[in-house]
Each structure stands twice: as C-alpha cells, then as structure tokens.
XYZ file of C-alpha atoms in Angstrom:
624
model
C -40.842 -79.274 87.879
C -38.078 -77.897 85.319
C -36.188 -76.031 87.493
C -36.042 -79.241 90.043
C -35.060 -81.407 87.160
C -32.193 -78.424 86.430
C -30.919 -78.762 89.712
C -30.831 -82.388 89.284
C -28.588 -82.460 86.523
C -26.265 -79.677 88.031
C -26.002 -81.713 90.990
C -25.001 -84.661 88.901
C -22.604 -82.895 86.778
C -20.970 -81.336 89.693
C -20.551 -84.866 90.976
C -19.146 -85.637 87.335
C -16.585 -83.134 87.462
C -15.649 -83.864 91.047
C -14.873 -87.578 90.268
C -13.034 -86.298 86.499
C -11.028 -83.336 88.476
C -9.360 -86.278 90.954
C -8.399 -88.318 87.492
C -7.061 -85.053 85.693
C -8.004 -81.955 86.911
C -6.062 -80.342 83.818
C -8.304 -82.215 81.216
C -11.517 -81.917 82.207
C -14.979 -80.617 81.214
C -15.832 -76.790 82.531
C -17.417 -77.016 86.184
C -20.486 -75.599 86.196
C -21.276 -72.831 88.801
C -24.499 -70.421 89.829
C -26.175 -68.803 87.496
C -24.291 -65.742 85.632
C -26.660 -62.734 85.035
C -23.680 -61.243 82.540
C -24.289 -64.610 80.086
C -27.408 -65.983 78.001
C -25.477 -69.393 78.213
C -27.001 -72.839 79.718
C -24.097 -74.596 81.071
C -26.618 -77.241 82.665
C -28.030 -77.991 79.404
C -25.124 -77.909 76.991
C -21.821 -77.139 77.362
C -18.318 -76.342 75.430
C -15.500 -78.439 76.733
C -13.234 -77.252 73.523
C -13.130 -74.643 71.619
C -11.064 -74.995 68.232
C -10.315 -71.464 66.083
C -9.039 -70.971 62.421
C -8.512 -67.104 62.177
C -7.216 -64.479 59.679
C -6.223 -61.169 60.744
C -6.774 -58.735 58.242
C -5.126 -55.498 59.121
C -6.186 -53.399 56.244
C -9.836 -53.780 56.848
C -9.163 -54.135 60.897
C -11.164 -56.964 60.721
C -10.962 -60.607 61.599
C -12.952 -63.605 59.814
C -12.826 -67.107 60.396
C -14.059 -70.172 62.451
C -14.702 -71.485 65.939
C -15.659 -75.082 66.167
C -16.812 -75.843 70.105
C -17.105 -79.757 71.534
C -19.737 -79.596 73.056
C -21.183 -81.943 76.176
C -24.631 -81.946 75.898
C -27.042 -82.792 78.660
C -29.784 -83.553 77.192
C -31.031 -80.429 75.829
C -32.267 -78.972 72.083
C -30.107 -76.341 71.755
C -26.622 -74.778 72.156
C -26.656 -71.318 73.471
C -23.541 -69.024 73.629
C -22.482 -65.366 73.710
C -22.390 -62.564 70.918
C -21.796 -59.387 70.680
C -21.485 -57.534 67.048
C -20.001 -60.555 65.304
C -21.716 -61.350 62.040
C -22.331 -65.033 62.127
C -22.235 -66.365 58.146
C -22.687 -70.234 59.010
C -23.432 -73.114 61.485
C -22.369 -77.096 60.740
C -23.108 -79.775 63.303
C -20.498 -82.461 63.152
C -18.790 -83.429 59.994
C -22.016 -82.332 58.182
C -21.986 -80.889 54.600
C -25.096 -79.166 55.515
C -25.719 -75.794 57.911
C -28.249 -75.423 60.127
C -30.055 -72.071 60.752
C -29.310 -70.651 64.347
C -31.421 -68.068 65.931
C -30.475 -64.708 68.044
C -31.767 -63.675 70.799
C -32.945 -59.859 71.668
C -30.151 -57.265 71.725
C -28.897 -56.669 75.264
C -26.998 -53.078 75.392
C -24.573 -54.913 77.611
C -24.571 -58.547 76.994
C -25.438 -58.436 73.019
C -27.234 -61.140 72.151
C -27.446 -65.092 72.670
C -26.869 -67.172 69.744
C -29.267 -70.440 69.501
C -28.367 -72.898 67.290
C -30.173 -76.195 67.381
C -28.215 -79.415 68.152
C -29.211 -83.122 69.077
C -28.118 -85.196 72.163
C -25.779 -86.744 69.605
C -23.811 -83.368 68.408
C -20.509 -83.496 69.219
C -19.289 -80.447 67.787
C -20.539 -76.938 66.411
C -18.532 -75.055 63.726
C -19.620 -71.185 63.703
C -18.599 -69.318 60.606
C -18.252 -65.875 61.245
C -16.323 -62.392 60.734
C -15.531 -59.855 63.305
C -15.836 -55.775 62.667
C -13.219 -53.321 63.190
C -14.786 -51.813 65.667
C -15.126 -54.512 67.976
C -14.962 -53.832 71.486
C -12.214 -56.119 73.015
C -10.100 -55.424 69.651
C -7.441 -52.862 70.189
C -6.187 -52.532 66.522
C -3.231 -49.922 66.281
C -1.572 -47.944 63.626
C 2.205 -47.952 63.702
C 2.632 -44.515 64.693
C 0.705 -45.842 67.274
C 3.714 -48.551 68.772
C 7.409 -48.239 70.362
C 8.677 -49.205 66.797
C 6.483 -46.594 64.598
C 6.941 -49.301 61.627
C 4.178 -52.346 61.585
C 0.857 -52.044 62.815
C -0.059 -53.934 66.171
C -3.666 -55.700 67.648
C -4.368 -56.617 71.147
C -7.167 -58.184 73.064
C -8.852 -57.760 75.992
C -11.364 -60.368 77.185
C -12.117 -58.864 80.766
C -14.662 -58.855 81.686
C -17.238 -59.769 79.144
C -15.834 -58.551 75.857
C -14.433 -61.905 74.616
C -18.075 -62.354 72.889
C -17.016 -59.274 70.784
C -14.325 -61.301 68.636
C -15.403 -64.673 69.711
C -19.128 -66.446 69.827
C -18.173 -68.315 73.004
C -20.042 -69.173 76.693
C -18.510 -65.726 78.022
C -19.234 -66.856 81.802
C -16.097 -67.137 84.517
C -17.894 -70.137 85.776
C -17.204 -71.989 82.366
C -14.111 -73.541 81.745
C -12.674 -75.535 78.449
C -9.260 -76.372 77.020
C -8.310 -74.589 73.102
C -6.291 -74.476 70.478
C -6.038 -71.911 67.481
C -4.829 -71.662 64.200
C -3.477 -67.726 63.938
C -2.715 -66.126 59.848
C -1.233 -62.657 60.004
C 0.897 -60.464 57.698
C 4.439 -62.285 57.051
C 6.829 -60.345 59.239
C 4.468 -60.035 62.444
C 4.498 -62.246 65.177
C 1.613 -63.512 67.436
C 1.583 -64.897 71.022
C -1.528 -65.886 73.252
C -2.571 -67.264 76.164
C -1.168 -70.321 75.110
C 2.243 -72.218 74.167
C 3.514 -69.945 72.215
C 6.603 -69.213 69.674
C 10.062 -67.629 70.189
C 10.504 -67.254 67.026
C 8.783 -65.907 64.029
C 6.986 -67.346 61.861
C 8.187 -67.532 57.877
C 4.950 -68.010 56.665
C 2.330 -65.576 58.885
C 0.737 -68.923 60.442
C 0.913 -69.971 64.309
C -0.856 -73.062 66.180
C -1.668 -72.435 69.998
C -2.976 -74.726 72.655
C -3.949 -73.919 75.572
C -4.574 -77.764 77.479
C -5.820 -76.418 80.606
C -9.165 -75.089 80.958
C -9.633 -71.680 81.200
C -13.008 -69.280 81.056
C -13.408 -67.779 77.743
C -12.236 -63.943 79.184
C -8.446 -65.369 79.548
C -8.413 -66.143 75.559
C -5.829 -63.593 74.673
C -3.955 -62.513 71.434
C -1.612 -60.182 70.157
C 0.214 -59.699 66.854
C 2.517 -57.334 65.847
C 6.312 -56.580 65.248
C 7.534 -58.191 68.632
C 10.878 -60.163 69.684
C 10.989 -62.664 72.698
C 14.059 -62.264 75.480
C 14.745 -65.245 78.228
C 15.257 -64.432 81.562
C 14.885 -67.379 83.833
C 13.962 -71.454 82.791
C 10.445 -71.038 82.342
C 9.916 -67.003 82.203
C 10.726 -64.414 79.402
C 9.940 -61.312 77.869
C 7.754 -60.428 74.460
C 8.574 -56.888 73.618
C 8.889 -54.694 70.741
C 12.640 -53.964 69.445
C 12.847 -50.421 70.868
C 11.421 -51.731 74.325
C 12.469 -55.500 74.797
C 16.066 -54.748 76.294
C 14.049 -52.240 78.695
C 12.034 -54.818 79.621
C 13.847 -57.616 80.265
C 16.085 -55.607 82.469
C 13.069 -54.354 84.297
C 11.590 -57.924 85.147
C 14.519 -59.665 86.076
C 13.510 -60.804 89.211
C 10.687 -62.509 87.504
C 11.712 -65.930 87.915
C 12.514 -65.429 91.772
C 8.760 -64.746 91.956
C 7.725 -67.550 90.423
C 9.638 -69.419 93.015
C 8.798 -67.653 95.721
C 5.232 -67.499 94.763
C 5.369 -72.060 94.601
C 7.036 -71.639 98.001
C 3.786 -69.805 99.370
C 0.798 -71.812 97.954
C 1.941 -74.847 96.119
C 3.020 -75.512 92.466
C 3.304 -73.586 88.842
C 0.743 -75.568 87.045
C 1.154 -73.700 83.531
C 4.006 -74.636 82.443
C 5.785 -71.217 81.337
C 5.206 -67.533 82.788
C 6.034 -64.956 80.366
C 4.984 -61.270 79.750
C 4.507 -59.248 76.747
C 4.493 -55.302 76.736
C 1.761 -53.798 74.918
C 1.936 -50.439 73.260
C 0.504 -47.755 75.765
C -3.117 -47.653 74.598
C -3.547 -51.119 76.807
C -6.459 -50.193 79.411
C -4.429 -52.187 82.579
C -1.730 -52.203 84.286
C -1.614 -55.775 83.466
C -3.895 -58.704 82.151
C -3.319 -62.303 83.783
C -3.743 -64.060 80.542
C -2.395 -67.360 81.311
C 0.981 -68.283 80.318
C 1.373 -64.954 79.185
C 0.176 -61.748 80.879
C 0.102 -58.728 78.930
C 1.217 -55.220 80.577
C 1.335 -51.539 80.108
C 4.665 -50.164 79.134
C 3.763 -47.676 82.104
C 5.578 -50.150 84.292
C 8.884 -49.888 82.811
C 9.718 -47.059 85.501
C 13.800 -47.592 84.598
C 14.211 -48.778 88.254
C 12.598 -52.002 88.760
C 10.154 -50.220 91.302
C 6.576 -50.752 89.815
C 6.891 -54.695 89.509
C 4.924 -55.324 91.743
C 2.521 -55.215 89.067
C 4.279 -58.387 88.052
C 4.088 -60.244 91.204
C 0.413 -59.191 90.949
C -0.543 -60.772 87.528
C 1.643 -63.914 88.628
C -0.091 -64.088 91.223
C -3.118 -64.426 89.285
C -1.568 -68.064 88.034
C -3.432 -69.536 91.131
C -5.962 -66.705 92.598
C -7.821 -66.072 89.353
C -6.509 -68.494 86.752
C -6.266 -71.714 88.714
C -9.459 -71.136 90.740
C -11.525 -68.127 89.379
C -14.697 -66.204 90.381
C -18.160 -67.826 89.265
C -19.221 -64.833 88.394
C -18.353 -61.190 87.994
C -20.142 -60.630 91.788
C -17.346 -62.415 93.332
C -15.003 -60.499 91.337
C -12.997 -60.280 94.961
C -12.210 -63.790 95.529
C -9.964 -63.119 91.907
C -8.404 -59.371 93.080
C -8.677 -59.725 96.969
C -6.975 -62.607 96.962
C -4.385 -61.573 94.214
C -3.855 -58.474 96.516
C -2.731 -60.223 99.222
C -0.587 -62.809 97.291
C 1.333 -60.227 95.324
C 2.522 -58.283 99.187
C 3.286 -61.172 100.389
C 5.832 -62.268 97.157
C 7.044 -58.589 97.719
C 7.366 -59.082 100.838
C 9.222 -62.109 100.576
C 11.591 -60.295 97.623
C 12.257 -56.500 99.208
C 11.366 -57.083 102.772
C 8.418 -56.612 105.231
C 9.098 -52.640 105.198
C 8.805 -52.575 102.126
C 5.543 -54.617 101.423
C 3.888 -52.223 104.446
C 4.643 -49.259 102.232
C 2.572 -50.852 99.249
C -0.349 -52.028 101.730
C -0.493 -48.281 103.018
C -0.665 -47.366 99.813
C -3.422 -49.711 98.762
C -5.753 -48.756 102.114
C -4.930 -44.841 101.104
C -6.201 -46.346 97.511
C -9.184 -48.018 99.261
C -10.368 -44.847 101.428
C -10.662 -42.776 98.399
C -12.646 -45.340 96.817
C -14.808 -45.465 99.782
C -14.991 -41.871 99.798
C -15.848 -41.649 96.206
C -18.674 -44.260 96.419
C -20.271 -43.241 99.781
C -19.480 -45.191 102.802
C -22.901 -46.918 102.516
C -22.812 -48.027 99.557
C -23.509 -51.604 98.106
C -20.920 -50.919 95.778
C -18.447 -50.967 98.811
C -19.520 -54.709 99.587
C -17.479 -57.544 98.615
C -19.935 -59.719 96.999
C -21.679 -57.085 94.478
C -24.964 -57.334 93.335
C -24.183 -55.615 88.978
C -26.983 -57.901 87.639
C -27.969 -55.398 84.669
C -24.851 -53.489 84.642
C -21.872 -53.422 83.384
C -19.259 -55.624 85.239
C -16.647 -52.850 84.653
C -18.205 -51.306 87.843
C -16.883 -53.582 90.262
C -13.472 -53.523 89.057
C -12.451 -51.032 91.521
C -10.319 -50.875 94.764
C -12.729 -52.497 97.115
C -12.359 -55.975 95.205
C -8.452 -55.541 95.579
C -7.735 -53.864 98.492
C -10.727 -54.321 100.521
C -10.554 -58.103 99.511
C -6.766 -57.767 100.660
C -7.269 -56.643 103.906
C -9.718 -59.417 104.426
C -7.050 -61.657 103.815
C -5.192 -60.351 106.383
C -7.532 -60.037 108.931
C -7.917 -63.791 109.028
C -4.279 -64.171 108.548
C -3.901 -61.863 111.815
C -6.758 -64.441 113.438
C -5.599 -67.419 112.596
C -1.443 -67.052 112.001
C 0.658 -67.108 109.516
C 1.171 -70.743 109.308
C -2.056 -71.949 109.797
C -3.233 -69.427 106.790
C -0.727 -70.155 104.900
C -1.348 -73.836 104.940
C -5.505 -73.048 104.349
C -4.776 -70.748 101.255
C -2.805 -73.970 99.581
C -5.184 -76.116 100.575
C -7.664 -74.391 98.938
C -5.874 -73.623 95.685
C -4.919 -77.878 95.461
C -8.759 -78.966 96.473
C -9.807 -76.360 94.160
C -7.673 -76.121 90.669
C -9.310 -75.931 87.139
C -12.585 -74.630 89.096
C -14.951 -71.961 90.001
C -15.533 -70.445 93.295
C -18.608 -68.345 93.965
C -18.473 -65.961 97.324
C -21.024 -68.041 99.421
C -18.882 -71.492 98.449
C -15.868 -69.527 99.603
C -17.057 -68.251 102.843
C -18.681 -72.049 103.870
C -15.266 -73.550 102.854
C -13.814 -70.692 105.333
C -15.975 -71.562 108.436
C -15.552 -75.529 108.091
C -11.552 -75.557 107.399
C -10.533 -72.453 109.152
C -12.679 -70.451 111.402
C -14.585 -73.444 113.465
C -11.549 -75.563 113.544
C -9.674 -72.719 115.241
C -12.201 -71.705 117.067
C -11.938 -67.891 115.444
C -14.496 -65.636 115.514
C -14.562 -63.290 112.836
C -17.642 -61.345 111.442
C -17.026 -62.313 107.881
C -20.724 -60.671 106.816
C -19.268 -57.232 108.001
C -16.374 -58.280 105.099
C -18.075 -59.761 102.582
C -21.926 -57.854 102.408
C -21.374 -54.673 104.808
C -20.484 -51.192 103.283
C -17.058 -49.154 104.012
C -14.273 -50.368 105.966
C -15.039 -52.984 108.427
C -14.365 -51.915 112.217
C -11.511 -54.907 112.546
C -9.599 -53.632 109.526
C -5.995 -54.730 109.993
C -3.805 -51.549 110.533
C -0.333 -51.394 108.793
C 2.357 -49.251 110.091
C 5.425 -47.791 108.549
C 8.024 -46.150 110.266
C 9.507 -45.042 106.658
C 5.755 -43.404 106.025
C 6.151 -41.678 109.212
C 9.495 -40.379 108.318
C 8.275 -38.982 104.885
C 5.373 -36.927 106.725
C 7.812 -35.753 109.279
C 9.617 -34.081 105.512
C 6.345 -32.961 104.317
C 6.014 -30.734 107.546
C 10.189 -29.627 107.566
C 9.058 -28.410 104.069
C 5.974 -26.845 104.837
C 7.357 -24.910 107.055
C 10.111 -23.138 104.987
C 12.724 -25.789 104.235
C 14.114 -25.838 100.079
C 13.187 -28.929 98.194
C 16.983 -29.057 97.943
C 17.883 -29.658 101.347
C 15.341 -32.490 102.496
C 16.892 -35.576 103.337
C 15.231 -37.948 100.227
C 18.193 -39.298 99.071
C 17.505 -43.010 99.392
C 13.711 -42.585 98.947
C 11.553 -45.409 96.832
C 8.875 -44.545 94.452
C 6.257 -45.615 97.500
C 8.020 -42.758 99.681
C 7.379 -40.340 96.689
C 3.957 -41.209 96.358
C 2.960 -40.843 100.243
C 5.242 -37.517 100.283
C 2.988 -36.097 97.513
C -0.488 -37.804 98.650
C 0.453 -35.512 101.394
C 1.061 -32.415 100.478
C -1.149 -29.798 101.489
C -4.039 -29.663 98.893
C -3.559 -25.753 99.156
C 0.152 -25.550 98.733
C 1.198 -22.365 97.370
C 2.522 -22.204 93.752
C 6.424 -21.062 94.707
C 6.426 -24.168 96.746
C 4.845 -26.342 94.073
C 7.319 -24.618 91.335
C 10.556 -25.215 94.141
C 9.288 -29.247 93.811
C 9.369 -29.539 90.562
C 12.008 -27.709 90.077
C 13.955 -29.670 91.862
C 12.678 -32.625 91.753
C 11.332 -32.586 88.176
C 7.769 -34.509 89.073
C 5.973 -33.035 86.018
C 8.725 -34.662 83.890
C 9.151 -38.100 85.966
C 9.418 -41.376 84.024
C 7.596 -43.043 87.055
C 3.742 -42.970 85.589
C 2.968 -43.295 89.544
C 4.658 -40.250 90.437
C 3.530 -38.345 87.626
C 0.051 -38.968 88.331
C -0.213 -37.964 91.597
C 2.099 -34.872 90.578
C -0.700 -33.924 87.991
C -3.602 -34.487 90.162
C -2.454 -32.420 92.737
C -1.565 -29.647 90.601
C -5.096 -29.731 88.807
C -6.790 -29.726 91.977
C -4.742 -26.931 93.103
C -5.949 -24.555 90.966
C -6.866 -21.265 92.413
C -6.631 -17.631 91.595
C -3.327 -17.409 93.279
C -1.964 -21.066 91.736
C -2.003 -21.695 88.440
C 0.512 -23.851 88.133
C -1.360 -26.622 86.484
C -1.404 -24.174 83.549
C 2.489 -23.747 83.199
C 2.464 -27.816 83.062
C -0.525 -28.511 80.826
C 1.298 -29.251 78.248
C 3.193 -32.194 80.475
C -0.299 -33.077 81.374
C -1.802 -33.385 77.860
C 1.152 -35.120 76.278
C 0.566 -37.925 78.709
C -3.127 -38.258 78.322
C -2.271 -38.519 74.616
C 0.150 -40.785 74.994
C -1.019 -43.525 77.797
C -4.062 -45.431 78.029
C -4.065 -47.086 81.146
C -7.692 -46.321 82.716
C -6.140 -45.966 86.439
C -4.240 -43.235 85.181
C -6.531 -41.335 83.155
C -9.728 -41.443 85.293
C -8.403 -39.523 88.016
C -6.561 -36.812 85.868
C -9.871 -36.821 83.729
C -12.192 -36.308 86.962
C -9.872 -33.718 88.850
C -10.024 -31.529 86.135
C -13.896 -31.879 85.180
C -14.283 -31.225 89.154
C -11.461 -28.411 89.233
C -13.681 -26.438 85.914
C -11.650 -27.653 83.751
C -14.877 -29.505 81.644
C -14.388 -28.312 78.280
C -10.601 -28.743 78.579
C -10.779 -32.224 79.503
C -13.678 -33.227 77.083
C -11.239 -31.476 73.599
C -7.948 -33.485 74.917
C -9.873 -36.436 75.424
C -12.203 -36.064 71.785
C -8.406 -35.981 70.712
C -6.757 -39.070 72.184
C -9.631 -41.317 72.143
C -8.238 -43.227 69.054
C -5.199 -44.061 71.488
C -7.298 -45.930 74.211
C -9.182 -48.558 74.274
C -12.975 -49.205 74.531
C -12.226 -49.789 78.131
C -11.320 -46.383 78.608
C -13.333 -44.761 76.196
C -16.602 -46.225 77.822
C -15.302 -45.137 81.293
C -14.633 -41.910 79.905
C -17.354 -41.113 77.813
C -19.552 -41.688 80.801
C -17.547 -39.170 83.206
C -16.968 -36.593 80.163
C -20.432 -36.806 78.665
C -19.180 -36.923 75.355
C-alpha cells in the first residue's frame, strides 16, 4: 500500500511542477524523477527547493566550516533525508527555533557515505545544518601556491561531478533534484571567489562575496573557487577568470567565445543564464572542463597558444542546454548529458571552422570510441547507453561511450530524419523541457511520439541505447584531409625525412590522426627524425603530446628505447598536469609496456598535484 500511495504523490507532484514550470520554469520547486541508487534522499517525501550557505574558508587548516539552511517542501513525511559524506555535522535548527534537534545517520556507504535524518514536521519550512568540512575532502582541491600559475597565494577548487558535492555540502546529491541558491563566501582579504553563480569582477576589500544562483540547478553544478584570480571581458555577456600570469593567454585563446554563444542560440533556442564565462584552474583540475553554470571551469591544458583545442569550450557551452537546462535523472543516463553535448559542440564547430573541419573532430571521437570499445570488450554492458552502476561508482560511466557513442546516436537520427526536422525536435525538446530532468526511457518515448512515428522512421533505438559495441547503422564520417595525412604516414614510412613532408598547413586534428597512425613498431631513427623535427616530446599542444608519449611508451622494445631518452619529458608532465584523460592512458601504457614500478614511484610523487578524481582512478589501475 506505501509504495502505491508513493506513486500517488509523485504523480501529483509531477503534475505540480508541470503546471509551476508553464508559470516560471526558472523559479520553481526541483522535479522529481526515478529513483537514484547513487542518493539516500526521498524527493517524494521531502524536498529542498533552496539551499542558503554561510561559509568560511580557512586555508591554513584546509578546512571549511559553516552553514547550509535548505527550504524545504515537505510532502507529508517525518523526516528530511539528504546526502553526506565525511562532513562533521555540529547542529540542526528547524525554522527560526532557538532550539536543535538531534538528527540521525545512516550506515556508512563506501561510495555514497551516509544519509543524514533529521526529523521535521509537515510545518518545517526550513533546516539549518551546522557543520565543518575536513581537509581532505574529496571534491576539495585545496592547493599550495607553488602549486598555481602565480606561485604567490594559495588556490581551492571544487568539483561536484558526479557525487562528491555531499563531501563539502550536506545536500540531496541526486541529478534528478533541482533548487535555486545563494551563498555567503569569507576568504583571506586579497583572494577572490567566483561560482556557479552571479559573480564579481572585481575583488572584494573585505574577503566576503554573496552569490545567487536563481535558476535551479542539481546540487553537482554548485561550484567554487577562490584564489588570486583577475576577470578579462571578451564579448557582452562572456569573459575570462584567470590568474595574472595566464589571463592575457586566455582571453586571447577564447575569443571566439561569444560567437559560440550565438551560434549555439541560433541552433536550439535561447541563453537562459544570463552570462557565460570561464575560469582557468591551475593544472591539478581532473577535466578538461566542468559545465558549472554561468561559469565553467577548465584545465589550463587547453590554452594550446593557437586557439585549436576550444572545442572544449563549445563543449562545456554546450552543456548550458544539454546538461544544465535539461539534465540526466540519474547517473545511468549519464548520455542524454555527454551524447547530446557531443553532438552540439560539432555542430557549433562546425558552424565556426567549417564542415571539414568538424569531420576531423568526429573521426577523432569514433577513433576515441573504438578504443573504448576495445578496452571494455565489445559485449559489454558497460558499452550500453543507459548503464546499469547501481553499487558503483558513477565515475565508471564517464567514459567515451556516453560522449561519443551518445554522439553518433545523434546523428544517426539526424541522418534519418534531416537536418531541419532534427534540428527543430532538439529545440523543441530543450523549450518543453527546461529546469528539468530527463531519464533515458522518458527520452526515448518522447523520441518515438515527436520524431520517429511522425516521420515514419524506423530506427532500432534498443541497438543504441541497451546493445553493446557499435551499432551496425553507425553513421560513417569521411575526411578527405584524414585521407591525405595517411597518404604522409606511408610517404614517410617508406623512407621520406620528417623534413620534407608536405605538413605545412596541418591542424592539431591532422597531427593527432598522423601520429594515431604511425606504425606501433616504428623504428627508433624514425621516431628520433620526428621529434627532431617536429619537436612532439616538447609540444605545447597537451593533445599532441599525449599521443607522442603513448606511442613512444608502447614502443618500447630491445631495439627502441626511445621512451627512455624522453622520460624525463614524460615525467615532468605527469607532475605537472592533472587532467585524468591525459594521465590514464600514459599511466596504463606504461604499467602494460613493464614499466609498473616506474609508473607507481612518479605517480606516489605527483599525487599531491591531482585531484581525488585522479587519484581514485589511479590508485585503482596502479594498485597503490
């Protein structure tokens, strides 16, 4: 009888929200979605609509104390249940009460932590939670200075993806609930802060900054930074957050930013957040970027010089509808956030450098996605769309199937349907759908009724969404400058100098698919007449680098030993960067090349610089 009486009330709220979303889709309550094995929190039962915070960053202790006051809508239930994970909770208040009422924890989950139960009546209207935060806290990236472009002031970062906002804040850590905030920020006098919020352009005289954040947004896009940072304009409504050393870099870098923006309303309807900016983070970030909305935080890995990695930018934009505006119910339909993301970010490159190039960053992604298949064993769940990580970390599905995988998807119905007719689906869907959640089975019926059966298409969207691999109708992208760059490959295969091939006018793309093919035997002269010439081990490009090191690990045989001569290349950047994508593979070709006990002392020695993130990831693969 409960769990028909449950159903009930979701039913009703989901009405609610319906009828509230058509009056204000901006202002109202969190829509409730399926149930979330990666949260202890009852949404149908009571709910946070608002979440107020009052926070002190104390950088000598790394810690962070302070208090998060949630409005709660309450359905008729006893208690209040919400997300923790290592926080020390020192006090709960109901209301404007003088007196604190005595919560109780769940059992400790390795993943999830542990729910928080505090005990409220159907007349509580808010909850205040007095609590500290430990240094070690997982989504807390607290750096030294040495540790920053500047070397002078210490710096913090967070990172709420995917469940690790419950590590700094006790909060309904589910993607399927959604509520408006505002904070209250003290830091050191002389450091600046930004979030996912309005934010400042200036400092602050006295160390204190107000945030709001009047959309709603699930608790993993709560983001914050602090440290010695400047802001630099570039369009109306987009700038740059950056420290000294880096922000003239960076503005030059993204100044096509606010040409995405409009090119990305042109595609699938309106900006609804106001402002996009972008902050750089010191290297140890874990991502190539984090679409934190309002302001998405990036690697300084992207800042290639050249201008030709942002389409890491148009990704995290992109995010502003595919993610932000309408975002996964749960960690299973992680896809319907990177698929679609995927897809939107080629087509704003597309729109910005040209169809040729767009195809050469779709190759790239399918080369990205075969190796992932590869990796994970063409049968394997873990290659399906909708994944199945009850009991796991959600980490594991953030991988190249979700992105690329989901991508081609995309444009497999795109090649079905038409350009046009897609097009005008994928805005509906973002308008009918804004401020919500979207689980995989609600996106797939919303497919058949306003897209396939109108158009009479017939696509086998189970072979997408639950079979393993790479579906049989897999879109195929061609490149004629791909086919070009393999026709060099062979010219220097067979004798030619690095000196005399015709690269001249080449793109970063073009150097990644000359290297991704390369012989994986290729002779050391040949490798030292590259990079000699070239200087790959030595690049500025992260991209290029990467792939340079990889190959040369892998390489490693009694007559090639060049990885040796560039170890030290190889270690510096290890030390030095922090961006998972990069370090897993370097970090796995050399534990699969013998390299084991090298790769566990350089990693024992740079784990400081990364992130939990990484470190988990890494830990796992090193087993250290």
């Amino acid at each position: 009888m409960k769990y028909y009486l449950i159903l009930i009330s979701i039913l009703i709220f989901s009405l609610i929200a319906c009828k509230q979303e058509n009056s204000s889709s901006s202002q109202r309550p969190a829509v409730l979605t399926a149930s979330d094995a990666h949260s202890f929190a009852r949404p149908e039962e009571v709910v946070t609509t608002h979440l107020t915070l009052d926070l002190n960053m104390n950088f000598d202790s790394k810690t962070i104390t302070g208090t998060a006051v949630h409005t709660i809508q309450n359905h008729g239930a006893d208690t209040f249940i919400v997300d923790t994970k290592g926080l020390m909770i020192e006090e709960v208040r109901l209301d404007d009460s003088d007196k604190s009422v005595t919560p109780l924890f769940g059992e400790e989950d390795a993943i999830l932590g542990r729910a928080l139960k505090i005990p409220v009546s159907r007349k509580t209207k808010t909850v205040a939670i007095k609590y500290s935060v430990p240094r070690d806290a997982a989504a807390l990236g607290w750096l030294e200075p040495v540790q920053t472009a500047g070397k002078t002031s210490p710096f913090l970062y967070t990172q709420g993806q995917a469940i690790l906002t419950r590590t700094w804040i006790p909060v309904q850590d589910s993607p399927g609930i959604r509520f408006t905030y505002e904070a209250t920020i003290h830091v050191p006098p002389g450091l600046m802060a930004a979030m996912s919020a309005t934010n400042p352009q200036q400092r602050s005289s006295d160390g204190v900054y107000r945030f709001k954040m009047d959309r709603p947004v699930p608790a993993y896009l709560i983001a914050l930074a602090v440290g010695d940072f400047d802001f630099s304009p570039i369009g109306k409504r987009t700038g740059v957050y950056a420290e000294p050393p880096v922000v003239e870099k960076a503005t030059y870098e993204f100044a096509d930013m606010e040409k995405m923006v409009e090119i990305a309303e042109g595609l699938y309807g309106p900006y609804l957040w106001d402002r996009y900016d972008v902050i750089i983070l010191p290297p140890s970030f874990p991502f190539g970027g984090m679409e934190n909305p309002k302001l998405t935080f990036a690697t300084p890995t992207v800042i290639a010089g050249d201008r030709s990695l942002v389409s890491l930018i148009a990704h995290e934009l992109a995010h502003s509808w595919s993610g932000n505006l309408v975002t996964n119910a749960t960690w299973n339909d992680f896809w319907l956030n990177e698929g679609f993301t995927t897809y939107f970010e080629n087509r704003i490159m597309e729109a910005l450098y040209g169809k040729e190039y767009a195809d050469m960053l779709a190759l790239l992604g399918y080369q990205d996605l075969q190796k992932t298949v590869e990796d994970l064993g063409k049968g394997s769940d873990d290659t399906h769309l909708l994944l199945d990580l009850g009991g796991r970390d959600p980490d594991d599905g953030m991988n190249s199937i979700a992105y690329e995988k989901g991508a081609f998807f995309l444009k497999r119905l795109e090649q079905a349907a038409g350009r046009e007719k897609f097009d005008a689906f994928l805005r509906e869907y973002f308008e009918s759908h804004k401020f919500q959640s979207m689980s995989t089975a609600g996106f797939v019926s919303y497919l058949k009724e306003n897209l396939l059966e109108p158009n009479k298409l017939d696509i086998n969207v189970d072979a997408w969404v639950s079979g393993s691999g790479i579906p049989a109708d897999c879109p195929v992208i061609e490149s004629d400058r791909f086919v070009k760059v393999e026709a060099v490959v062979k010219t220097f295969i067979k004798g030619t100098p690095a000196a005399d091939l015709p690269v001249r006018e080449w793109t970063t793309h073009e150097w990644l698919h000359f290297i991704r093919h390369l012989p994986k035997d290729l002779n050391q002269r040949k490798m030292e007449n590259l990079d000699a010439t070239f200087s790959f081990s030595r690049s500025g490009n992260s991209e290029i680098a990467v792939a340079w090191y990889e190959l040369a690990i892998r390489n490693t045989t009694p007559d090639n030993n060049y990885a040796v001569a560039i170890m030290p290349q190889i270690e510096g950047f290890l030390t030095q960067v922090g961006r998972r994508k990069y370090l897993l593979p370097l970090y796995r070709a050399m534990k699969e090349s013998g390299r084991l006990e090298e790769a566990q002392r350089i990693f024992l020695a740079s784990r400081q610089n990364y992130h939990s993130v990484s470190n988990n990831t890494l830990s796992e693969l090193l087993g250290v």
